Coordinates of C-alpha atoms in Angstrom, one line a residue:
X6 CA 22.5 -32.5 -3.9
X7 CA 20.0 -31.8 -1.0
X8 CA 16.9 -29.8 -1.6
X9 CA 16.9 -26.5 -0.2
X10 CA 14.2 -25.9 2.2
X11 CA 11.4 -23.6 0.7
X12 CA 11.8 -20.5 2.9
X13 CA 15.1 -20.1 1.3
X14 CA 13.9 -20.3 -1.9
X15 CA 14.5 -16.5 -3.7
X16 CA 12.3 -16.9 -6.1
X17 CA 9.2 -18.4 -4.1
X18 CA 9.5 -15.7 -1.2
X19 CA 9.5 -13.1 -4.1
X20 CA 6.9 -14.3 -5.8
X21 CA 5.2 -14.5 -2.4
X22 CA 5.4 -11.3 -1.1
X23 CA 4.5 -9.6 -4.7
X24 CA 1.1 -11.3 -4.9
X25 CA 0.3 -10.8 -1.6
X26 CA 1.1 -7.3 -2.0
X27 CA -0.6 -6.4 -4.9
X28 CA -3.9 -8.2 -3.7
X29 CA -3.8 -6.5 -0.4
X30 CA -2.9 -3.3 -2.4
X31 CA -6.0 -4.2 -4.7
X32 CA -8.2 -4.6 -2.4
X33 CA -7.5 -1.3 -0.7
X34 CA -7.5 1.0 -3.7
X35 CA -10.3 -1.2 -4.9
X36 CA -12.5 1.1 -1.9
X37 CA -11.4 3.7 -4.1
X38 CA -12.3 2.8 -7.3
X39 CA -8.7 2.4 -8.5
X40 CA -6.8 -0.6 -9.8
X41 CA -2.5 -0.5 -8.9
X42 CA -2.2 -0.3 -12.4
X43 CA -3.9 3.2 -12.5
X44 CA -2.7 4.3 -9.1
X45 CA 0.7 4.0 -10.7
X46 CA 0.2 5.4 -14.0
X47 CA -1.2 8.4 -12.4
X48 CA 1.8 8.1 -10.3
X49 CA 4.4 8.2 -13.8
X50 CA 2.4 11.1 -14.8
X51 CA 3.1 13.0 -11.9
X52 CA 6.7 12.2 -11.4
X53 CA 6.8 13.9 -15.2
X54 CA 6.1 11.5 -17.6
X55 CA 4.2 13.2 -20.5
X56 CA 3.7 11.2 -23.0
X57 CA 2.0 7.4 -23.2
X58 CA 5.8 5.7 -24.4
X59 CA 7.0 7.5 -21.3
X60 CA 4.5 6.7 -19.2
X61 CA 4.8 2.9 -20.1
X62 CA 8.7 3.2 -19.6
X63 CA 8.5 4.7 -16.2
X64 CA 5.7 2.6 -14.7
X65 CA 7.1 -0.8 -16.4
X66 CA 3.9 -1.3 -18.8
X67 CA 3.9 -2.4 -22.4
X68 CA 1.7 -0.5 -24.6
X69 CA -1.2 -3.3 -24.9
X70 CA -1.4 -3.5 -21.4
X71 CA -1.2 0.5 -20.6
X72 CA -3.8 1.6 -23.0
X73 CA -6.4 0.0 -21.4
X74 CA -5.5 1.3 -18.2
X75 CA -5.0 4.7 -19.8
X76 CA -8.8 4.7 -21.4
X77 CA -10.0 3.8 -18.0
X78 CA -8.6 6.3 -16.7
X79 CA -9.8 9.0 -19.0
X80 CA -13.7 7.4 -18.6
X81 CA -13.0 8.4 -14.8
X82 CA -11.9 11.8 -16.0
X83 CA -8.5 11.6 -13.7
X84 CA -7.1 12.3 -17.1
X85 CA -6.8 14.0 -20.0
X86 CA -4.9 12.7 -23.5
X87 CA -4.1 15.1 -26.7
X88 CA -2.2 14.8 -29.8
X89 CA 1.5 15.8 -29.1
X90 CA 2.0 19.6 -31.3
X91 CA 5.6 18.7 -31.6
X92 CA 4.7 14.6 -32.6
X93 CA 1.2 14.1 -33.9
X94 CA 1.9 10.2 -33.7
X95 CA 2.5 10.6 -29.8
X96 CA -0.1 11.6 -27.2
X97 CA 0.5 13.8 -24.3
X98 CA -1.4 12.4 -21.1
X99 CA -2.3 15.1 -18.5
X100 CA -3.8 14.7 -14.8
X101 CA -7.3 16.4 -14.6
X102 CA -8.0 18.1 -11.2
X103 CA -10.3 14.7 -9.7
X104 CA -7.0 12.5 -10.8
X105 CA -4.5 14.8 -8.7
X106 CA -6.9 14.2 -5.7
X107 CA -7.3 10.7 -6.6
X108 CA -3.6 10.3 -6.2
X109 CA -3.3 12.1 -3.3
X110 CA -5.9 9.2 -1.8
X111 CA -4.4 6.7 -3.2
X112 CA -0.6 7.3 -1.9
X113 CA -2.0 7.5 1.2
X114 CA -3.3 4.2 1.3
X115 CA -0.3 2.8 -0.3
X116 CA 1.7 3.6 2.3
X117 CA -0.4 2.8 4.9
X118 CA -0.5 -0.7 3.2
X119 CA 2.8 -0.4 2.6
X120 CA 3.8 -0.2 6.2
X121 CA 1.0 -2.7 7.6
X122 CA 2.8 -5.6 5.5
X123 CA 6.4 -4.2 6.5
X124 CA 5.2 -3.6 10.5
X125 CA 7.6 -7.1 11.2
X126 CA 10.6 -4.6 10.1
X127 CA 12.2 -2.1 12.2
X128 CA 12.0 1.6 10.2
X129 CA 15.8 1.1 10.0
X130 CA 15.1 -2.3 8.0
X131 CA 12.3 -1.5 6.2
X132 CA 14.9 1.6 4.7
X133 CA 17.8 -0.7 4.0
X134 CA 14.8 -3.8 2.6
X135 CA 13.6 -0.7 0.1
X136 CA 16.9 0.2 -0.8
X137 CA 18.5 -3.2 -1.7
X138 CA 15.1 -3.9 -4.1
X139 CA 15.7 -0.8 -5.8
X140 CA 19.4 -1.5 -6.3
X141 CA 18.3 -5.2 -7.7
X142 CA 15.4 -3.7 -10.0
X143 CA 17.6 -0.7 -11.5
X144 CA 21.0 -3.1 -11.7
X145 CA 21.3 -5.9 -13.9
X146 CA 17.5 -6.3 -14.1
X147 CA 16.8 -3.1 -15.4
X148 CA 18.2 -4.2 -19.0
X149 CA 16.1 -7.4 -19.1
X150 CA 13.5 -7.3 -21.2
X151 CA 10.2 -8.8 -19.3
X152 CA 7.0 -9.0 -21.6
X153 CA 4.1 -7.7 -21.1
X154 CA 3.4 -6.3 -17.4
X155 CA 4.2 -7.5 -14.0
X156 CA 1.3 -5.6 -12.2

């Protein structure tokens, strides 16, 4: 069987495009004083995740590497964590004032990132390129179980 040349390789274009997506990212909310990591844990807490099992579920984290991020986030005071009155094993995690504005920042540089490394895409395509990575991630992928943390 012939080799396949590299720029059809799947897996190496992925791979490719995360990492220079999250550095680029990095760098940007790094001007901010935010990691992706917290950018998109404050994001799961806004979308309505209240408590630190649903926060890791929703923003794809296991619970060594979230806590971290979650105690870094408190030291910056963007948020807030208390016992849970209806589960005093389970925390609830709240957004403090500075974290909502913090996120408002912060999504505004992810997009603008977002669409500088999608400018080679027509709108239409960068729609339908969105679109078919979410039907990927929340198909058959979303019941594999990937240790650990890929941000």
């Amino acid at each position: 069987m012939a080799a396949r040349p590299l720029r059809d390789d799947l897996i190496l274009l992925l791979a490719v495009t995360a990492h220079v997506s999250k550095e680029t990212l990095e760098e940007q909310l790094a001007a901010m004083d935010l990691s992706v990591r917290e950018h998109v844990v404050l994001n799961a807490i806004a979308e309505g995740a209240p408590t630190q099992l649903a926060i890791a579920r929703k923003a794809g984290l296991d619970k060594s590497t979230l806590i971290p991020v979650l105690d870094q986030l408190e030291r910056k005071a963007l948020i807030e964590r208390r016992p849970d009155p209806a589960d005093r094993r389970a925390r609830v995690v709240t957004m403090t004032d500075a974290g909502r504005r913090s996120l408002t920042r912060s999504t505004r540089t992810v997009t603008r990132t977002e669409a500088d490394l999608l400018a080679d895409l027509t709108p239409d395509e960068r729609t339908q390129f969105l679109a078919l990575l979410q039907r990927i991630t929340e198909g058959r992928m979303a019941d594999m179980k990937v240790p650990g943390s890929c941000l």
